[in-house]
CSV table of C-alpha atoms and ligand atoms in Angstrom, one decimal:
chain,number,residue,atom,x,y,z
B,1,MET,CA,83.7,-51.6,85.4
B,2,ARG,CA,82.0,-53.9,83.1
B,3,PRO,CA,81.1,-57.2,85.0
B,4,SER,CA,82.5,-60.6,83.7
B,5,VAL,CA,82.7,-63.7,85.1
B,6,ILE,CA,85.1,-67.0,84.0
B,7,VAL,CA,84.7,-70.7,85.1
B,8,HIS,CA,86.3,-73.9,84.6
B,9,GLY,CA,84.8,-77.3,84.9
B,10,GLY,CA,88.5,-79.0,85.5
B,11,ALA,CA,91.4,-80.0,83.6
B,12,TRP,CA,92.1,-83.3,82.8
B,13,ASN,CA,91.7,-85.9,79.8
B,14,ILE,CA,87.9,-85.1,79.4
B,15,PRO,CA,86.5,-88.1,77.4
B,16,ASP,CA,84.6,-87.5,73.9
B,17,HIS,CA,81.4,-88.6,75.5
B,18,MET,CA,81.5,-85.9,78.4
B,19,LYS,CA,82.4,-83.2,76.1
B,20,HIS,CA,78.9,-81.9,75.2
B,21,ARG,CA,77.5,-82.3,79.1
B,22,SER,CA,80.7,-80.5,80.5
B,23,ARG,CA,80.1,-77.6,78.2
B,24,GLU,CA,76.8,-77.1,79.1
B,25,GLY,CA,77.6,-77.2,82.6
B,26,VAL,CA,80.0,-74.5,82.7
B,27,ASN,CA,78.0,-72.7,80.3
B,28,THR,CA,75.1,-72.5,82.6
B,29,ALA,CA,77.3,-72.1,85.7
B,30,ALA,CA,78.7,-68.9,84.0
B,31,LYS,CA,75.2,-67.7,82.7
B,32,LEU,CA,73.6,-67.6,86.2
B,33,ALA,CA,76.8,-66.0,87.5
B,34,TYR,CA,76.7,-63.0,84.9
B,35,GLU,CA,73.2,-62.6,85.3
B,36,HIS,CA,73.8,-61.9,88.8
B,37,LEU,CA,76.4,-59.4,87.9
B,38,LEU,CA,74.6,-57.8,85.6
B,39,ASN,CA,71.8,-57.1,88.2
B,40,GLY,CA,74.5,-55.3,90.3
B,41,GLY,CA,75.2,-58.6,92.3
B,42,SER,CA,78.6,-59.0,94.0
B,43,ALA,CA,81.7,-60.6,92.3
B,44,LEU,CA,81.5,-63.0,95.7
B,45,ASP,CA,77.7,-64.0,95.4
B,46,ALA,CA,78.9,-64.6,91.6
B,47,VAL,CA,81.6,-67.2,91.8
B,48,GLU,CA,79.6,-68.7,94.9
B,49,ILE,CA,76.5,-69.0,92.5
B,50,ALA,CA,78.5,-70.6,89.6
B,51,VAL,CA,80.4,-72.9,91.9
B,52,ARG,CA,77.2,-74.2,93.6
B,53,SER,CA,75.7,-74.9,89.9
B,54,MET,CA,78.8,-77.2,89.1
B,55,GLU,CA,78.5,-78.9,92.6
B,56,ASP,CA,75.0,-79.9,91.7
B,57,ASP,CA,76.1,-81.0,88.0
B,58,PRO,CA,77.0,-84.6,88.3
B,59,VAL,CA,79.1,-84.0,85.3
B,60,PHE,CA,81.9,-82.5,87.7
B,61,ASP,CA,84.1,-83.5,90.3
B,62,ALA,CA,82.8,-81.5,93.2
B,63,GLY,CA,79.5,-82.1,95.2
B,64,LYS,CA,77.7,-84.5,93.5
B,65,GLY,CA,79.6,-86.5,91.0
B,66,SER,CA,82.7,-86.0,93.4
B,67,VAL,CA,85.4,-88.7,92.9
B,68,LEU,CA,85.9,-91.5,95.7
B,69,THR,CA,88.6,-92.0,97.9
B,70,ALA,CA,90.7,-95.2,98.5
B,71,ASP,CA,87.7,-96.3,100.9
B,72,ARG,CA,85.1,-95.6,98.4
B,73,LYS,CA,84.0,-92.2,100.2
B,74,VAL,CA,83.5,-88.6,99.3
B,75,GLU,CA,85.7,-86.1,100.9
B,76,MET,CA,85.2,-82.7,99.6
B,77,ASP,CA,87.4,-79.3,99.9
B,78,ALA,CA,86.5,-75.7,98.5
B,79,ILE,CA,87.6,-72.2,99.0
B,80,ILE,CA,86.2,-68.8,98.5
B,81,VAL,CA,88.3,-65.5,98.5
B,82,ASP,CA,87.3,-61.9,98.8
B,83,GLY,CA,89.4,-59.7,96.8
B,84,GLU,CA,88.3,-56.6,98.7
B,85,THR,CA,89.3,-57.6,102.1
B,86,LEU,CA,91.5,-60.6,101.2
B,87,ASN,CA,89.5,-62.5,103.6
B,88,PHE,CA,88.7,-66.3,102.7
B,89,GLY,CA,86.7,-69.1,104.0
B,90,ALA,CA,87.7,-72.9,103.3
B,91,VAL,CA,86.7,-76.3,104.3
B,92,ALA,CA,88.6,-79.9,103.8
B,93,GLY,CA,87.1,-83.0,104.1
B,94,ILE,CA,83.4,-82.5,103.6
B,95,SER,CA,81.5,-85.7,103.2
B,96,SER,CA,77.6,-84.7,104.1
B,97,PHE,CA,76.6,-81.4,102.6
B,98,ALA,CA,75.9,-81.0,98.7
B,99,HIS,CA,77.8,-77.2,98.7
B,100,PRO,CA,80.9,-77.3,100.2
B,101,VAL,CA,81.5,-73.6,98.6
B,102,SER,CA,78.8,-72.4,100.8
B,103,ILE,CA,80.0,-73.8,103.9
B,104,ALA,CA,83.4,-72.0,103.2
B,105,ARG,CA,81.5,-68.8,102.5
B,106,GLY,CA,79.7,-69.3,106.0
B,107,VAL,CA,83.3,-69.6,107.2
B,108,LEU,CA,84.4,-66.3,105.7
B,109,GLU,CA,81.2,-64.2,106.8
B,110,ARG,CA,80.7,-65.8,110.3
B,111,SER,CA,84.1,-66.8,111.6
B,112,GLU,CA,87.2,-65.5,113.1
B,113,HIS,CA,89.0,-68.1,111.6
B,114,VAL,CA,89.5,-69.1,108.0
B,115,PHE,CA,89.9,-73.0,107.5
B,116,PHE,CA,87.7,-75.8,108.9
B,117,ILE,CA,88.4,-79.4,108.5
B,118,GLY,CA,86.2,-82.7,108.8
B,119,GLU,CA,83.6,-82.9,111.6
B,120,GLY,CA,84.4,-79.4,112.6
B,121,ALA,CA,83.8,-77.9,109.4
B,122,GLU,CA,80.4,-80.1,109.0
B,123,SER,CA,79.1,-78.9,112.9
B,124,LEU,CA,79.7,-75.2,111.7
B,125,ALA,CA,77.6,-76.0,108.5
B,126,THR,CA,74.7,-77.6,110.8
B,127,GLU,CA,75.0,-74.4,113.1
B,128,MET,CA,74.4,-72.2,110.2
B,129,GLY,CA,71.4,-74.1,109.1
B,130,MET,CA,72.7,-75.9,106.1
B,131,GLU,CA,71.1,-79.6,105.7
B,132,ARG,CA,73.3,-82.5,106.3
B,133,ILE,CA,72.7,-85.4,103.9
B,134,ASP,CA,73.8,-89.0,103.1
B,135,GLN,CA,76.8,-88.9,101.0
B,136,LYS,CA,75.2,-91.8,99.1
B,137,ASN,CA,73.4,-88.7,97.4
B,138,LEU,CA,76.7,-87.4,96.2
B,139,ILE,CA,78.0,-90.7,94.5
B,140,THR,CA,77.3,-91.2,90.9
B,141,GLU,CA,77.7,-94.4,88.7
B,142,GLU,CA,80.6,-92.6,87.2
B,143,ALA,CA,82.5,-92.1,90.1
B,144,VAL,CA,81.7,-95.7,91.1
B,145,ASP,CA,83.3,-96.8,87.5
B,146,GLU,CA,86.1,-94.5,87.7
B,147,TRP,CA,87.1,-95.7,91.4
B,148,GLU,CA,86.7,-99.2,89.9
B,149,ARG,CA,88.8,-98.4,87.1
B,150,PHE,CA,91.5,-96.9,89.2
B,151,THR,CA,91.9,-99.8,91.7
B,152,SER,CA,92.2,-102.5,89.2
B,153,TYR,CA,94.9,-100.7,87.5
B,154,THR,CA,96.6,-99.6,90.3
B,155,LYS,CA,95.7,-102.6,92.6
B,156,GLY,CA,95.2,-100.1,95.4
B,157,VAL,CA,98.5,-98.7,95.0
B,158,GLN,CA,98.5,-94.8,94.4
B,159,MET,CA,99.6,-93.5,91.5
B,160,ASN,CA,99.3,-90.6,88.8
B,161,PHE,CA,95.6,-90.9,87.5
B,162,SER,CA,94.3,-88.8,84.9
B,163,GLY,CA,90.8,-88.8,86.7
B,164,HIS,CA,87.8,-86.1,87.0
B,165,ASP,CA,89.3,-82.8,88.6
B,166,THR,CA,87.6,-79.5,90.4
B,167,VAL,CA,85.5,-76.6,89.3
B,168,GLY,CA,86.1,-72.9,89.9
B,169,ALA,CA,85.3,-69.3,89.1
B,170,VAL,CA,86.4,-65.8,88.8
B,171,ALA,CA,84.6,-62.7,89.0
B,172,ILE,CA,84.6,-59.2,88.6
B,173,ASP,CA,81.5,-56.9,89.7
B,174,ILE,CA,80.4,-53.6,88.4
B,175,ASN,CA,82.4,-52.0,91.3
B,176,GLY,CA,85.5,-53.6,90.3
B,177,LYS,CA,85.4,-56.0,93.1
B,178,ILE,CA,87.0,-59.3,92.3
B,179,ALA,CA,86.3,-62.8,94.0
B,180,ALA,CA,87.4,-66.5,93.3
B,181,ALA,CA,86.1,-69.9,94.3
B,182,THR,CA,87.3,-73.6,94.0
B,183,SER,CA,85.5,-76.7,95.1
B,184,THR,CA,86.6,-80.3,94.5
B,185,GLY,CA,86.0,-83.8,95.3
B,186,GLY,CA,89.7,-84.1,94.9
B,187,ILE,CA,91.4,-87.2,93.2
B,188,THR,CA,90.1,-90.8,92.4
B,189,GLY,CA,91.6,-93.3,95.2
B,190,LYS,CA,93.1,-90.7,97.4
B,191,LYS,CA,93.7,-91.9,100.9
B,192,SER,CA,91.5,-90.9,103.4
B,193,GLY,CA,92.1,-87.4,105.1
B,194,ARG,CA,94.5,-86.3,102.1
B,195,VAL,CA,93.8,-82.6,101.1
B,196,GLY,CA,94.8,-81.2,97.7
B,197,ASP,CA,95.6,-77.8,96.5
B,198,SER,CA,91.7,-76.3,96.0
B,199,PRO,CA,91.2,-75.3,99.5
B,200,VAL,CA,94.4,-73.9,100.2
B,201,ILE,CA,94.9,-69.9,99.5
B,202,GLY,CA,97.4,-69.2,97.1
B,203,SER,CA,97.4,-72.8,95.8
B,204,GLY,CA,93.6,-73.8,94.6
B,205,ALA,CA,92.8,-69.9,94.5
B,206,ILE,CA,93.6,-66.2,95.4
B,207,ALA,CA,91.8,-63.0,94.8
B,208,ASP,CA,93.1,-59.2,95.1
B,209,SER,CA,90.8,-56.7,93.6
B,210,THR,CA,93.8,-54.4,92.8
B,211,VAL,CA,95.6,-57.3,91.1
B,212,VAL,CA,94.0,-60.7,89.9
B,213,GLY,CA,91.4,-63.1,90.9
B,214,VAL,CA,92.6,-66.7,89.9
B,215,SER,CA,91.4,-70.6,90.5
B,216,THR,CA,93.4,-73.4,89.7
B,217,THR,CA,92.7,-77.2,88.7
B,218,GLY,CA,95.0,-80.2,88.2
B,219,HIS,CA,97.3,-82.1,90.3
B,220,GLY,CA,96.9,-81.0,93.6
B,221,GLU,CA,100.3,-82.3,95.1
B,222,SER,CA,102.1,-80.4,92.3
B,223,ILE,CA,99.7,-77.4,92.7
B,224,LEU,CA,101.0,-77.1,96.4
B,225,LYS,CA,104.6,-77.4,96.0
B,226,VAL,CA,104.5,-74.4,93.6
B,227,GLN,CA,101.7,-72.5,95.1
B,228,LEU,CA,100.2,-72.2,91.5
B,229,ALA,CA,97.7,-69.3,92.0
B,230,ASN,CA,100.3,-67.3,93.7
B,231,ILE,CA,102.6,-67.5,90.5
B,232,VAL,CA,99.6,-65.9,88.8
B,233,TYR,CA,99.5,-63.2,91.3
B,234,ASN,CA,102.8,-62.5,91.4
B,235,GLN,CA,103.4,-62.4,87.7
B,236,VAL,CA,100.1,-59.8,87.1
B,237,LYS,CA,101.8,-57.7,90.1
B,238,GLN,CA,105.1,-57.6,88.3
B,239,GLY,CA,103.3,-56.1,85.1
B,240,SER,CA,102.1,-59.3,83.1
B,241,THR,CA,98.9,-59.8,81.5
B,242,ALA,CA,96.5,-62.3,83.0
B,243,GLN,CA,97.1,-64.4,79.9
B,244,GLU,CA,100.8,-64.5,80.1
B,245,ALA,CA,100.5,-65.2,83.7
B,246,CYS,CA,98.5,-68.2,83.7
B,247,GLU,CA,100.7,-69.5,80.7
B,248,PHE,CA,103.7,-68.6,82.8
B,249,ALA,CA,102.8,-70.3,85.9
B,250,LEU,CA,101.6,-73.8,84.0
B,251,SER,CA,104.9,-73.8,82.6
B,252,GLU,CA,106.8,-73.3,86.0
B,253,MET,CA,104.7,-75.9,87.4
B,254,GLU,CA,105.7,-78.3,84.5
B,255,ARG,CA,109.5,-77.4,84.5
B,256,LYS,CA,109.8,-77.3,88.4
B,257,VAL,CA,107.6,-80.6,89.5
B,258,GLY,CA,106.5,-81.9,86.4
B,259,GLY,CA,102.9,-81.3,87.2
B,260,HIS,CA,100.0,-80.6,84.9
B,261,GLY,CA,96.8,-78.6,85.3
B,262,GLY,CA,94.8,-75.4,84.4
B,263,VAL,CA,94.3,-71.5,85.6
B,264,ILE,CA,91.4,-69.0,85.2
B,265,ALA,CA,92.0,-65.5,86.2
B,266,ILE,CA,90.6,-62.1,85.8
B,267,ASP,CA,92.9,-58.9,86.5
B,268,PHE,CA,91.9,-55.4,88.1
B,269,ASN,CA,91.4,-54.5,84.5
B,270,GLY,CA,89.0,-56.8,83.7
B,271,ASN,CA,91.3,-58.8,81.4
B,272,ILE,CA,90.9,-62.7,81.5
B,273,GLY,CA,93.5,-65.3,81.7
B,274,LYS,CA,93.2,-69.1,80.7
B,275,ALA,CA,95.5,-71.7,80.7
B,276,PHE,CA,96.0,-75.4,80.6
B,277,SER,CA,98.8,-78.0,80.1
B,278,THR,CA,96.4,-80.9,80.2
B,279,ARG,CA,94.6,-82.6,76.9
B,280,ARG,CA,91.8,-80.6,77.8
B,281,MET,CA,89.8,-78.0,80.2
B,282,VAL,CA,86.3,-77.0,80.0
B,283,TRP,CA,85.7,-73.2,80.6
B,284,ALA,CA,83.4,-70.7,79.8
B,285,HIS,CA,83.7,-66.7,80.0
B,286,PHE,CA,80.8,-64.1,79.8
B,287,SER,CA,81.2,-60.6,79.5
B,288,ALA,CA,79.8,-57.6,77.8
B,289,ALA,CA,82.0,-58.6,74.7
B,290,GLY,CA,80.2,-62.0,74.7
B,291,ASN,CA,80.2,-65.7,76.0
B,292,ASN,CA,82.4,-68.2,74.7
B,293,THR,CA,83.4,-71.8,75.8
B,294,GLY,CA,85.8,-74.0,75.2
B,295,ILE,CA,87.2,-77.3,75.8
B,296,ASP,CA,90.4,-78.2,73.6
B,297,ARG,CA,94.0,-76.7,74.0
B,298,TYR,CA,93.9,-75.8,70.1
G,1,LIG,N1,93.1,-80.3,92.1
G,1,LIG,C1,92.1,-81.0,93.1
G,1,LIG,C2,93.1,-81.9,94.0
G,1,LIG,O1,94.1,-82.4,93.5
G,1,LIG,O2,92.6,-82.3,95.0
């Protein structure tokens, strides 16, 4: 199998002044992951490498750069899925670690459970030797500005707000193994304890090497209601191409619950899908056929 990786840095109304940095960020993430795949590395490592790179990049809503809750804190969620075994690791409500995706990887590899939240997840990360940090190190000026705009627009009342959103990666390695990962700071002004789609299997991600790997982005409540990643999975299983499946899933989400977002996918043949119903989604794809990045719908 020729390896390839596709990553996204969120589907939302990305402002013009962030376009360049966002494209650079996804390009760097995809390049790092692709180099790993070319050296014979696994799809699981590749998606973790890509997502860690975007968690480190303050332009994205994941890790450093995460958006803030209503009480001005960071609460991050992540998932990583192994398409060979269907095993996954997921975490929610992480506040004091730089790389939620690596805690999720730790859960996948070292726990009999698959999903941890809050202090339990953070204790596990400490036990696994990960460094606890002050969440101040994750908060950027942009996140504070966005929080201030949010609270002045909404006067503290939760409403739809087209803020930052989520990073994700899907890879297929030389052995045809597929993996997917998604990581997010969630949505600006979310109530403390709110968990969106990103760490939920079948919503924020799914992977099965015999079918497809998927990572999603967008309005978490809408994605959860329709289980967006699962729609892509079912469509590919029934014979759709990855691209058709991604487009169908988003149109179903809009039709059924009025939600918007984006999806990336790689199927068992190595074909990719990418689609978004927001104004922009930043993405990058690296394969033997070449490297592409994009951000605008048309
Ligand atoms: N899609 C990320 C979230 O809604 O939390």
